[in-house]
mmCIF file of C-alpha atoms (C1' of nucleotides) in Angstrom:
data_model
loop_
_atom_site.group_PDB
_atom_site.id
_atom_site.type_symbol
_atom_site.label_atom_id
_atom_site.label_comp_id
_atom_site.label_asym_id
_atom_site.label_seq_id
_atom_site.Cartn_x
_atom_site.Cartn_y
_atom_site.Cartn_z
ATOM 1 C CA UNK A 1 128.418 91.374 96.033
ATOM 2 C CA UNK A 2 129.654 94.793 95.069
ATOM 3 C CA UNK A 3 127.796 97.934 95.944
ATOM 4 C CA UNK A 4 128.607 101.040 94.014
ATOM 5 C CA UNK A 5 127.649 104.628 94.677
ATOM 6 C CA UNK A 6 126.053 104.683 98.023
ATOM 7 C CA UNK A 7 122.727 106.314 97.438
ATOM 8 C CA UNK A 8 119.350 104.705 97.836
ATOM 9 C CA UNK A 9 120.438 101.566 96.020
ATOM 10 C CA UNK A 10 122.239 100.187 98.982
ATOM 11 C CA UNK A 11 119.838 101.805 101.377
ATOM 12 C CA UNK A 12 116.985 99.736 100.048
ATOM 13 C CA UNK A 13 118.968 96.524 100.336
ATOM 14 C CA UNK A 14 120.047 97.429 103.835
ATOM 15 C CA UNK A 15 116.528 98.184 104.933
ATOM 16 C CA UNK A 16 115.385 94.838 103.593
ATOM 17 C CA UNK A 17 118.127 93.090 105.517
ATOM 18 C CA UNK A 18 117.149 94.740 108.759
ATOM 19 C CA UNK A 19 113.711 93.167 108.408
ATOM 20 C CA UNK A 20 114.959 89.748 107.332
ATOM 21 C CA UNK A 21 113.492 90.199 103.904
ATOM 22 C CA UNK A 22 115.325 88.799 100.934
ATOM 23 C CA UNK A 23 116.664 91.673 98.864
ATOM 24 C CA UNK A 24 115.129 90.588 95.602
ATOM 25 C CA UNK A 25 115.057 92.837 92.589
ATOM 26 C CA UNK A 26 111.338 93.435 92.919
ATOM 27 C CA UNK A 27 111.660 94.660 96.478
ATOM 28 C CA UNK A 28 114.642 96.830 95.804
ATOM 29 C CA UNK A 29 113.017 98.465 92.825
ATOM 30 C CA UNK A 30 109.887 99.260 94.771
ATOM 31 C CA UNK A 31 111.701 100.549 97.806
ATOM 32 C CA UNK A 32 114.192 102.589 95.827
ATOM 33 C CA UNK A 33 111.466 104.280 93.900
ATOM 34 C CA UNK A 34 109.542 105.225 97.017
ATOM 35 C CA UNK A 35 112.638 106.332 98.890
ATOM 36 C CA UNK A 36 113.884 108.459 96.034
ATOM 37 C CA UNK A 37 110.688 110.209 95.172
ATOM 38 C CA UNK A 38 109.081 110.723 98.582
ATOM 39 C CA UNK A 39 105.776 110.251 96.856
ATOM 40 C CA UNK A 40 102.597 108.511 97.904
ATOM 41 C CA UNK A 41 102.154 106.141 95.033
ATOM 42 C CA UNK A 42 99.143 104.039 94.219
ATOM 43 C CA UNK A 43 99.836 100.481 93.077
ATOM 44 C CA UNK A 44 98.912 101.478 89.564
ATOM 45 C CA UNK A 45 101.261 104.462 89.581
ATOM 46 C CA UNK A 46 104.021 102.287 90.950
ATOM 47 C CA UNK A 47 103.430 99.707 88.290
ATOM 48 C CA UNK A 48 103.741 102.308 85.601
ATOM 49 C CA UNK A 49 106.731 104.025 87.157
ATOM 50 C CA UNK A 50 108.557 100.721 87.436
ATOM 51 C CA UNK A 51 107.742 99.779 83.885
ATOM 52 C CA UNK A 52 108.984 103.114 82.612
ATOM 53 C CA UNK A 53 112.246 102.513 84.479
ATOM 54 C CA UNK A 54 112.622 99.261 82.620
ATOM 55 C CA UNK A 55 111.670 97.246 85.676
ATOM 56 C CA UNK A 56 108.209 95.890 85.037
ATOM 57 C CA UNK A 57 106.689 93.718 87.740
ATOM 58 C CA UNK A 58 103.648 91.543 87.532
ATOM 59 C CA UNK A 59 100.702 93.023 89.330
ATOM 60 C CA UNK A 60 100.563 90.106 91.744
ATOM 61 C CA UNK A 61 104.212 90.475 92.673
ATOM 62 C CA UNK A 62 103.760 94.184 93.141
ATOM 63 C CA UNK A 63 100.843 93.835 95.529
ATOM 64 C CA UNK A 64 102.440 90.949 97.384
ATOM 65 C CA UNK A 65 105.590 92.908 97.971
ATOM 66 C CA UNK A 66 103.901 96.167 98.856
ATOM 67 C CA UNK A 67 101.894 94.357 101.481
ATOM 68 C CA UNK A 68 104.918 92.538 102.791
ATOM 69 C CA UNK A 69 106.993 95.705 102.999
ATOM 70 C CA UNK A 70 104.169 97.468 104.791
ATOM 71 C CA UNK A 71 103.700 94.548 107.147
ATOM 72 C CA UNK A 72 107.394 94.738 108.032
ATOM 73 C CA UNK A 73 107.177 98.463 108.638
ATOM 74 C CA UNK A 74 109.280 99.626 105.700
ATOM 75 C CA UNK A 75 106.310 101.271 104.059
ATOM 76 C CA UNK A 76 103.101 102.788 105.306
ATOM 77 C CA UNK A 77 100.011 101.447 103.610
ATOM 78 C CA UNK A 78 96.921 103.639 103.704
ATOM 79 C CA UNK A 79 94.070 104.964 101.684
ATOM 80 C CA UNK A 80 93.655 108.628 100.852
ATOM 81 C CA UNK A 81 90.405 110.518 101.463
ATOM 82 C CA UNK A 82 89.373 109.450 97.965
ATOM 83 C CA UNK A 83 89.728 105.831 98.999
ATOM 84 C CA UNK A 84 92.688 105.178 96.754
ATOM 85 C CA UNK A 85 95.302 102.811 98.125
ATOM 86 C CA UNK A 86 98.717 104.406 98.547
ATOM 87 C CA UNK A 87 102.139 103.544 99.901
ATOM 88 C CA UNK A 88 104.629 105.825 101.566
ATOM 89 C CA UNK A 89 108.257 105.172 102.457
ATOM 90 C CA UNK A 90 108.179 107.919 105.075
ATOM 91 C CA UNK A 91 107.295 105.847 108.112
ATOM 92 C CA UNK A 92 107.819 108.641 110.638
ATOM 93 C CA UNK A 93 104.620 110.297 111.849
ATOM 94 C CA UNK A 94 103.630 113.244 109.757
ATOM 95 C CA UNK A 95 100.648 115.094 108.396
ATOM 96 C CA UNK A 96 99.373 115.539 104.886
ATOM 97 C CA UNK A 97 98.565 118.120 102.309
ATOM 98 C CA UNK A 98 95.865 116.587 100.141
ATOM 99 C CA UNK A 99 94.645 117.819 96.799
ATOM 100 C CA UNK A 100 90.860 117.703 96.703
ATOM 101 C CA UNK A 101 91.005 117.596 92.941
ATOM 102 C CA UNK A 102 93.496 114.896 92.019
ATOM 103 C CA UNK A 103 94.180 113.227 95.371
ATOM 104 C CA UNK A 104 97.894 114.067 95.378
ATOM 105 C CA UNK A 105 99.515 114.014 98.811
ATOM 106 C CA UNK A 106 102.530 115.733 100.279
ATOM 107 C CA UNK A 107 104.018 115.152 103.714
ATOM 108 C CA UNK A 108 104.146 118.024 106.161
ATOM 109 C CA UNK A 109 105.059 118.668 109.741
ATOM 110 C CA UNK A 110 102.823 120.912 111.798
ATOM 111 C CA UNK A 111 103.703 124.296 113.208
ATOM 112 C CA UNK A 112 101.549 125.419 116.084
ATOM 113 C CA UNK A 113 100.279 124.343 119.507
ATOM 114 C CA UNK A 114 99.010 120.971 118.411
ATOM 115 C CA UNK A 115 98.949 119.702 121.960
ATOM 116 C CA UNK A 116 96.138 122.082 122.764
ATOM 117 C CA UNK A 117 93.918 120.759 120.068
ATOM 118 C CA UNK A 118 91.341 118.403 121.452
ATOM 119 C CA UNK A 119 88.044 116.856 120.423
ATOM 120 C CA UNK A 120 84.621 117.754 121.651
ATOM 121 C CA UNK A 121 81.451 115.826 120.917
ATOM 122 C CA UNK A 122 79.071 117.111 118.294
ATOM 123 C CA UNK A 123 76.095 114.901 118.993
ATOM 124 C CA UNK A 124 74.420 114.007 122.201
ATOM 125 C CA UNK A 125 74.604 110.241 121.932
ATOM 126 C CA UNK A 126 78.282 110.389 121.180
ATOM 127 C CA UNK A 127 79.122 112.647 124.056
ATOM 128 C CA UNK A 128 78.678 109.812 126.505
ATOM 129 C CA UNK A 129 80.774 107.477 124.466
ATOM 130 C CA UNK A 130 83.571 109.927 123.864
ATOM 131 C CA UNK A 131 85.021 109.864 127.322
ATOM 132 C CA UNK A 132 85.940 106.260 126.880
ATOM 133 C CA UNK A 133 87.880 106.583 123.676
ATOM 134 C CA UNK A 134 91.626 106.402 124.072
ATOM 135 C CA UNK A 135 93.148 108.807 121.627
ATOM 136 C CA UNK A 136 96.619 107.855 120.496
ATOM 137 C CA UNK A 137 97.368 110.123 117.621
ATOM 138 C CA UNK A 138 96.306 113.345 115.958
ATOM 139 C CA UNK A 139 96.495 113.520 112.229
ATOM 140 C CA UNK A 140 95.823 116.677 110.306
ATOM 141 C CA UNK A 141 94.865 116.852 106.692
ATOM 142 C CA UNK A 142 95.290 120.200 104.982
ATOM 143 C CA UNK A 143 92.951 120.059 102.034
ATOM 144 C CA UNK A 144 93.185 122.259 99.032
ATOM 145 C CA UNK A 145 94.503 122.456 95.520
ATOM 146 C CA UNK A 146 97.929 121.320 94.460
ATOM 147 C CA UNK A 147 99.846 123.656 92.123
ATOM 148 C CA UNK A 148 98.931 121.667 89.046
ATOM 149 C CA UNK A 149 95.207 121.615 89.771
ATOM 150 C CA UNK A 150 95.293 125.259 90.754
ATOM 151 C CA UNK A 151 96.821 126.126 87.419
ATOM 152 C CA UNK A 152 94.247 124.036 85.641
ATOM 153 C CA UNK A 153 91.474 125.844 87.472
ATOM 154 C CA UNK A 154 92.949 129.254 86.803
ATOM 155 C CA UNK A 155 93.238 128.452 83.149
ATOM 156 C CA UNK A 156 89.637 127.362 83.085
ATOM 157 C CA UNK A 157 88.497 130.567 84.763
ATOM 158 C CA UNK A 158 90.477 132.717 82.401
ATOM 159 C CA UNK A 159 89.078 130.876 79.436
ATOM 160 C CA UNK A 160 85.571 131.357 80.770
ATOM 161 C CA UNK A 161 86.040 135.066 81.311
ATOM 162 C CA UNK A 162 87.684 136.359 78.194
ATOM 163 C CA UNK A 163 89.159 139.755 78.894
ATOM 164 C CA UNK A 164 89.856 140.915 82.404
ATOM 165 C CA UNK A 165 92.495 139.022 84.286
ATOM 166 C CA UNK A 166 95.303 139.156 86.785
ATOM 167 C CA UNK A 167 99.034 138.699 86.499
ATOM 168 C CA UNK A 168 100.589 135.515 85.295
ATOM 169 C CA UNK A 169 101.389 132.791 87.781
ATOM 170 C CA UNK A 170 104.332 130.425 87.261
ATOM 171 C CA UNK B 1 71.112 121.381 117.169
ATOM 172 C CA UNK B 2 69.584 118.585 119.119
ATOM 173 C CA UNK B 3 67.182 116.425 117.228
ATOM 174 C CA UNK B 4 64.132 115.298 119.106
ATOM 175 C CA UNK B 5 63.702 111.563 118.972
ATOM 176 C CA UNK B 6 60.767 110.431 116.966
ATOM 177 C CA UNK B 7 60.531 113.478 114.821
ATOM 178 C CA UNK B 8 62.885 112.170 112.198
ATOM 179 C CA UNK B 9 60.124 110.400 110.304
ATOM 180 C CA UNK B 10 58.715 113.552 108.931
ATOM 181 C CA UNK B 11 62.093 115.198 108.877
ATOM 182 C CA UNK B 12 63.367 112.680 106.385
ATOM 183 C CA UNK B 13 60.380 113.218 104.128
ATOM 184 C CA UNK B 14 60.773 116.971 104.426
ATOM 185 C CA UNK B 15 64.442 116.847 103.583
ATOM 186 C CA UNK B 16 63.671 114.781 100.526
ATOM 187 C CA UNK B 17 61.110 117.291 99.408
ATOM 188 C CA UNK B 18 63.522 120.180 99.725
ATOM 189 C CA UNK B 19 65.750 118.465 97.186
ATOM 190 C CA UNK B 20 62.953 117.448 94.843
ATOM 191 C CA UNK B 21 63.488 113.799 95.585
ATOM 192 C CA UNK B 22 60.522 111.494 95.758
ATOM 193 C CA UNK B 23 59.997 110.416 99.339
ATOM 194 C CA UNK B 24 60.020 106.713 98.635
ATOM 195 C CA UNK B 25 60.218 104.168 101.399
ATOM 196 C CA UNK B 26 63.765 103.255 100.542
ATOM 197 C CA UNK B 27 64.941 106.844 100.855
ATOM 198 C CA UNK B 28 63.059 107.545 104.020
ATOM 199 C CA UNK B 29 64.360 104.414 105.696
ATOM 200 C CA UNK B 30 67.924 105.228 104.812
ATOM 201 C CA UNK B 31 67.695 108.851 105.822
ATOM 202 C CA UNK B 32 65.829 108.133 109.058
ATOM 203 C CA UNK B 33 68.383 105.598 110.104
ATOM 204 C CA UNK B 34 71.291 107.940 109.496
ATOM 205 C CA UNK B 35 69.564 110.901 111.107
ATOM 206 C CA UNK B 36 68.567 108.965 114.187
ATOM 207 C CA UNK B 37 71.838 107.242 114.861
ATOM 208 C CA UNK B 38 74.354 109.916 113.888
ATOM 209 C CA UNK B 39 76.547 107.095 112.737
ATOM 210 C CA UNK B 40 78.900 106.760 109.798
ATOM 211 C CA UNK B 41 77.519 103.652 108.240
ATOM 212 C CA UNK B 42 79.058 101.594 105.509
ATOM 213 C CA UNK B 43 76.679 100.324 102.821
ATOM 214 C CA UNK B 44 76.962 96.857 104.294
ATOM 215 C CA UNK B 45 76.150 98.061 107.801
ATOM 216 C CA UNK B 46 73.215 100.018 106.456
ATOM 217 C CA UNK B 47 71.951 97.011 104.604
ATOM 218 C CA UNK B 48 72.027 94.928 107.744
ATOM 219 C CA UNK B 49 70.563 97.642 109.941
ATOM 220 C CA UNK B 50 67.689 98.132 107.531
ATOM 221 C CA UNK B 51 67.062 94.425 107.303
ATOM 222 C CA UNK B 52 66.990 94.092 111.060
ATOM 223 C CA UNK B 53 64.429 96.886 111.188
ATOM 224 C CA UNK B 54 62.253 94.886 108.855
ATOM 225 C CA UNK B 55 63.093 97.161 105.929
ATOM 226 C CA UNK B 56 65.364 95.181 103.658
ATOM 227 C CA UNK B 57 66.548 96.877 100.490
ATOM 228 C CA UNK B 58 68.251 95.355 97.535
ATOM 229 C CA UNK B 59 71.893 96.190 97.396
ATOM 230 C CA UNK B 60 71.472 98.007 94.095
ATOM 231 C CA UNK B 61 68.691 100.195 95.441
ATOM 232 C CA UNK B 62 70.728 100.952 98.509
ATOM 233 C CA UNK B 63 73.750 102.091 96.565
ATOM 234 C CA UNK B 64 71.684 103.978 94.044
ATOM 235 C CA UNK B 65 69.911 105.903 96.762
ATOM 236 C CA UNK B 66 72.956 106.545 98.880
ATOM 237 C CA UNK B 67 74.662 108.044 95.896
ATOM 238 C CA UNK B 68 71.648 110.099 94.969
ATOM 239 C CA UNK B 69 71.212 111.414 98.501
ATOM 240 C CA UNK B 70 74.877 112.319 98.638
ATOM 241 C CA UNK B 71 74.696 113.972 95.260
ATOM 242 C CA UNK B 72 71.817 116.111 96.512
ATOM 243 C CA UNK B 73 73.711 117.065 99.638
ATOM 244 C CA UNK B 74 71.584 115.230 102.162
ATOM 245 C CA UNK B 75 74.405 112.874 103.011
ATOM 246 C CA UNK B 76 78.155 113.106 102.957
ATOM 247 C CA UNK B 77 79.844 110.298 101.095
ATOM 248 C CA UNK B 78 83.447 109.581 101.977
ATOM 249 C CA UNK B 79 85.945 106.866 102.683
ATOM 250 C CA UNK B 80 87.517 106.339 106.084
ATOM 251 C CA UNK B 81 91.266 105.927 106.607
ATOM 252 C CA UNK B 82 90.731 102.200 106.108
ATOM 253 C CA UNK B 83 89.294 102.925 102.687
ATOM 254 C CA UNK B 84 85.825 101.781 103.600
ATOM 255 C CA UNK B 85 82.983 103.742 102.034
ATOM 256 C CA UNK B 86 80.780 105.507 104.559
ATOM 257 C CA UNK B 87 77.819 107.855 104.637
ATOM 258 C CA UNK B 88 77.057 110.542 107.155
ATOM 259 C CA UNK B 89 73.903 112.587 107.624
ATOM 260 C CA UNK B 90 75.833 115.330 109.413
ATOM 261 C CA UNK B 91 76.630 117.586 106.492
ATOM 262 C CA UNK B 92 78.080 120.420 108.573
ATOM 263 C CA UNK B 93 81.898 120.563 108.686
ATOM 264 C CA UNK B 94 83.336 118.622 111.579
ATOM 265 C CA UNK B 95 86.267 116.481 112.614
ATOM 266 C CA UNK B 96 86.490 112.798 113.414
ATOM 267 C CA UNK B 97 87.396 110.365 116.108
ATOM 268 C CA UNK B 98 88.495 107.221 114.294
ATOM 269 C CA UNK B 99 89.014 103.767 115.734
ATOM 270 C CA UNK B 100 92.244 102.305 114.393
ATOM 271 C CA UNK B 101 90.938 98.828 115.115
ATOM 272 C CA UNK B 102 87.436 98.692 113.669
ATOM 273 C CA UNK B 103 87.215 101.924 111.704
ATOM 274 C CA UNK B 104 84.305 103.333 113.703
ATOM 275 C CA UNK B 105 83.922 107.094 113.438
ATOM 276 C CA UNK B 106 82.413 109.716 115.697
ATOM 277 C CA UNK B 107 81.936 113.387 114.888
ATOM 278 C CA UNK B 108 83.702 115.987 116.974
ATOM 279 C CA UNK B 109 84.282 119.681 117.061
ATOM 280 C CA UNK B 110 87.722 120.969 117.891
ATOM 281 C CA UNK B 111 88.719 122.937 120.959
ATOM 282 C CA UNK B 112 91.923 124.872 120.619
ATOM 283 C CA UNK B 113 93.701 127.440 118.480
ATOM 284 C CA UNK B 114 93.163 125.646 115.207
ATOM 285 C CA UNK B 115 93.847 128.795 113.254
ATOM 286 C CA UNK B 116 97.480 128.714 114.344
ATOM 287 C CA UNK B 117 98.063 125.243 113.043
ATOM 288 C CA UNK B 118 99.878 125.298 109.756
ATOM 289 C CA UNK B 119 101.843 122.951 107.547
ATOM 290 C CA UNK B 120 105.569 122.823 107.029
ATOM 291 C CA UNK B 121 107.371 120.705 104.455
ATOM 292 C CA UNK B 122 109.008 117.483 105.519
ATOM 293 C CA UNK B 123 110.950 116.615 102.422
ATOM 294 C CA UNK B 124 113.260 118.651 100.302
ATOM 295 C CA UNK B 125 111.557 118.297 96.970
ATOM 296 C CA UNK B 126 108.208 119.157 98.409
ATOM 297 C CA UNK B 127 109.321 122.332 100.130
ATOM 298 C CA UNK B 128 109.467 124.159 96.839
ATOM 299 C CA UNK B 129 106.090 122.946 95.790
ATOM 300 C CA UNK B 130 104.355 123.700 99.060
ATOM 301 C CA UNK B 131 104.233 127.447 98.692
ATOM 302 C CA UNK B 132 101.946 127.092 95.783
ATOM 303 C CA UNK B 133 99.303 124.927 97.367
ATOM 304 C CA UNK B 134 96.124 126.714 98.252
ATOM 305 C CA UNK B 135 94.818 125.270 101.477
ATOM 306 C CA UNK B 136 91.080 125.473 101.887
ATOM 307 C CA UNK B 137 90.301 123.308 104.852
ATOM 308 C CA UNK B 138 91.864 121.666 107.876
ATOM 309 C CA UNK B 139 90.552 118.328 108.943
ATOM 310 C CA UNK B 140 91.706 116.600 112.091
ATOM 311 C CA UNK B 141 91.489 112.922 112.759
ATOM 312 C CA UNK B 142 91.858 111.819 116.343
ATOM 313 C CA UNK B 143 92.945 108.209 116.092
ATOM 314 C CA UNK B 144 92.671 105.690 118.845
ATOM 315 C CA UNK B 145 90.540 102.902 120.199
ATOM 316 C CA UNK B 146 86.796 103.070 120.539
ATOM 317 C CA UNK B 147 85.307 101.777 123.793
ATOM 318 C CA UNK B 148 84.398 98.416 122.304
ATOM 319 C CA UNK B 149 87.828 97.739 120.852
ATOM 320 C CA UNK B 150 89.475 98.953 124.026
ATOM 321 C CA UNK B 151 87.471 96.435 126.002
ATOM 322 C CA UNK B 152 88.328 93.695 123.549
ATOM 323 C CA UNK B 153 91.995 94.500 123.854
ATOM 324 C CA UNK B 154 91.909 94.566 127.624
ATOM 325 C CA UNK B 155 90.210 91.207 127.672
ATOM 326 C CA UNK B 156 92.834 89.792 125.341
ATOM 327 C CA UNK B 157 95.670 91.090 127.506
ATOM 328 C CA UNK B 158 94.155 89.644 130.631
ATOM 329 C CA UNK B 159 93.660 86.293 128.950
ATOM 330 C CA UNK B 160 97.223 86.267 127.641
ATOM 331 C CA UNK B 161 98.758 87.041 131.002
ATOM 332 C CA UNK B 162 97.445 84.602 133.546
ATOM 333 C CA UNK B 163 100.045 85.570 136.108
ATOM 334 C CA UNK B 164 103.190 87.521 135.348
ATOM 335 C CA UNK B 165 103.734 89.469 132.202
ATOM 336 C CA UNK B 166 105.885 92.131 130.701
ATOM 337 C CA UNK B 167 106.309 92.735 127.001
ATOM 338 C CA UNK B 168 103.850 92.085 124.275
ATOM 339 C CA UNK B 169 105.189 91.240 120.881
ATOM 340 C CA UNK B 170 103.232 92.531 117.864
ATOM 341 C "C1'" DT C 1 49.999 108.484 81.428
ATOM 342 C "C1'" DT C 2 54.642 109.380 81.981
ATOM 343 C "C1'" DA C 3 58.607 109.687 84.585
ATOM 344 C "C1'" DC C 4 61.024 107.734 88.086
ATOM 345 C "C1'" DG C 5 62.395 103.929 91.528
ATOM 346 C "C1'" DT C 6 63.159 99.104 92.441
ATOM 347 C "C1'" DG C 7 65.529 94.714 92.265
ATOM 348 C "C1'" DC C 8 67.687 91.082 89.835
ATOM 349 C "C1'" DA C 9 71.680 89.651 87.532
ATOM 350 C "C1'" DA C 10 75.527 90.658 85.139
ATOM 351 C "C1'" DA C 11 79.599 93.829 84.534
ATOM 352 C "C1'" DC C 12 83.289 96.291 86.444
ATOM 353 C "C1'" DG C 13 87.881 97.670 88.588
ATOM 354 C "C1'" DT C 14 90.796 96.610 92.226
ATOM 355 C "C1'" DT C 15 93.063 93.477 95.265
ATOM 356 C "C1'" DT C 16 94.030 88.737 96.670
ATOM 357 C "C1'" DT C 17 94.998 83.814 96.050
ATOM 358 C "C1'" DG C 18 96.396 78.980 94.041
ATOM 359 C "C1'" DC C 19 99.646 77.162 91.711
ATOM 360 C "C1'" DA C 20 103.955 75.758 89.041
ATOM 361 C "C1'" DC C 21 108.298 77.248 88.247
ATOM 362 C "C1'" DA C 22 112.574 79.928 89.508
ATOM 363 C "C1'" DA C 23 115.714 82.097 92.669
ATOM 364 C "C1'" DA C 24 117.791 82.743 97.146
ATOM 365 C "C1'" DC C 25 119.537 80.869 101.159
ATOM 366 C "C1'" DG D 1 117.669 70.740 99.505
ATOM 367 C "C1'" DT D 2 114.628 73.622 101.640
ATOM 368 C "C1'" DT D 3 112.493 77.895 101.832
ATOM 369 C "C1'" DT D 4 110.858 81.860 99.702
ATOM 370 C "C1'" DG D 5 109.540 84.855 95.662
ATOM 371 C "C1'" DT D 6 107.645 85.356 91.018
ATOM 372 C "C1'" DG D 7 104.025 85.616 87.623
ATOM 373 C "C1'" DC D 8 100.107 83.839 85.376
ATOM 374 C "C1'" DA D 9 95.310 83.117 85.553
ATOM 375 C "C1'" DA D 10 91.406 82.779 88.270
ATOM 376 C "C1'" DA D 11 88.839 84.116 92.436
ATOM 377 C "C1'" DA D 12 87.098 87.427 95.539
ATOM 378 C "C1'" DC D 13 85.425 91.743 96.940
ATOM 379 C "C1'" DG D 14 82.829 96.078 96.821
ATOM 380 C "C1'" DT D 15 80.468 98.984 93.718
ATOM 381 C "C1'" DT D 16 77.985 100.146 89.463
ATOM 382 C "C1'" DT D 17 74.965 99.374 85.459
ATOM 383 C "C1'" DG D 18 71.281 97.388 82.033
ATOM 384 C "C1'" DC D 19 67.007 96.114 82.012
ATOM 385 C "C1'" DA D 20 62.047 94.658 82.900
ATOM 386 C "C1'" DC D 21 58.693 95.562 86.032
ATOM 387 C "C1'" DG D 22 56.278 98.365 89.637
ATOM 388 C "C1'" DT D 23 54.988 102.743 91.729
ATOM 389 C "C1'" DA D 24 54.468 107.859 92.515
ATOM 390 C "C1'" DA D 25 53.262 112.123 90.422
#
DNA sequence: TTACGTGCAAACGTTTTGCACAAAC
DNA sequence: GTTTGTGCAAAACGTTTGCACGTAA
C-alpha cells in the first residue's frame, strides 16, 4: 500500500489502526472529513458532505461507523442543546460556542479562573442531595449568535427599519 | 424563593390564569408535579409519575400540554446532553448538575468570578470566525455522578473485586 | 353555544437492526 | 476460510398531528 502526501489521509488510516479498526473507505472518508473541517457534523450533514465529495455512504453504514468510531474514542458523540446528534473529531476536552439560532458549534478553550467556579443549590430539596454528587467535569457553553445568523438578523432589522442605520459589517 | 408545600395547587391554577390558559386537570397536574418536585422530567417520566398519582394522561395530551406550557413560558423545554427531552418549571436562568450515567439534572447557581470566564479558539479556522460571534449567555454544566449512580457504581466495584483488585478495564 | 381540550390512532423523522452479499484479514 | 463491513429494507423509538368526542367558558 502506498501512501502519498501525508496529510489527514494517512492520519485517518493510522488512527483506525491504533484502535484495531479496519481502515475501510467508509471509515476513512468519515474520519478525514471530520479531521479536516473541525466541525460538529450531524449525521445528515455528514451524509451530504460525503455525497458531495463523491463518496456517498448508505445511511446505515454511516450511523454504524459513526457509532463504532465514537465507541472506540476516535470521535465524540453528543447532542447539542437543540437535541441534534453531532460528532466531533476533537476528542480533547474543550468548551463550546453554540449558536442559539442555527445550532452551529465551535470549539473553544476557556480563559479565566475556571477552578474557582463551583455549583450552589438553587432549591431546598436539592441542597441536601448536592453534597453527594461527585463532579468530574465542568463544561461551559457560550450561547449567542454565529456570524451568519447575526448577519441575517441585522439584515432583517435593517429591512424592518428603512432609513436610519449603522455602518456596514463584513 | 422557597415554595411552601401544599400551596402549589392553587399556584398552578393561578399561573395558568396569568397566561390565559384554561386550568384543566391535565395542565394543573403537570404543573403541580413540576412545581412540587423541582425536577427535570422527561415526558415519559412525567407520564409515569402522573399515572402513579392516579392522574394518567394520554401521551398526546401530555405532549400537547407540555408544549403549550413551554410556549407560554410556564415551563422551560430543552434537551439534556444525552438528547433526552426534558421540562423544567424553574424558568429563571440557572446552571445544571448533570449525571453522566442516568442524565438526571439538578439546578444550581454558580459561585465564582463567572464574568471573567471567556472563550478562546481551539482550532485555526475557527479563530477567525470567533471574533464575530455575539455571546449572550454563559451556561455551565457540572458533569458527574448523581448519588444514586455513585452508589450503583460502588456496589458494582465491590462485587467485582472480592479480594484483591487494581485496574478496571472499560 | 362556541371555542378549546382530550385521547385514540395514525403519521412522522431519526436512529437502529436483520439480513444477504462483499471485502478485508 | 473466517471475520468483519456494507447497504437495503424494515423495525423501533420518541414526538407530532388529524379527527371525533367531551368539557369549560
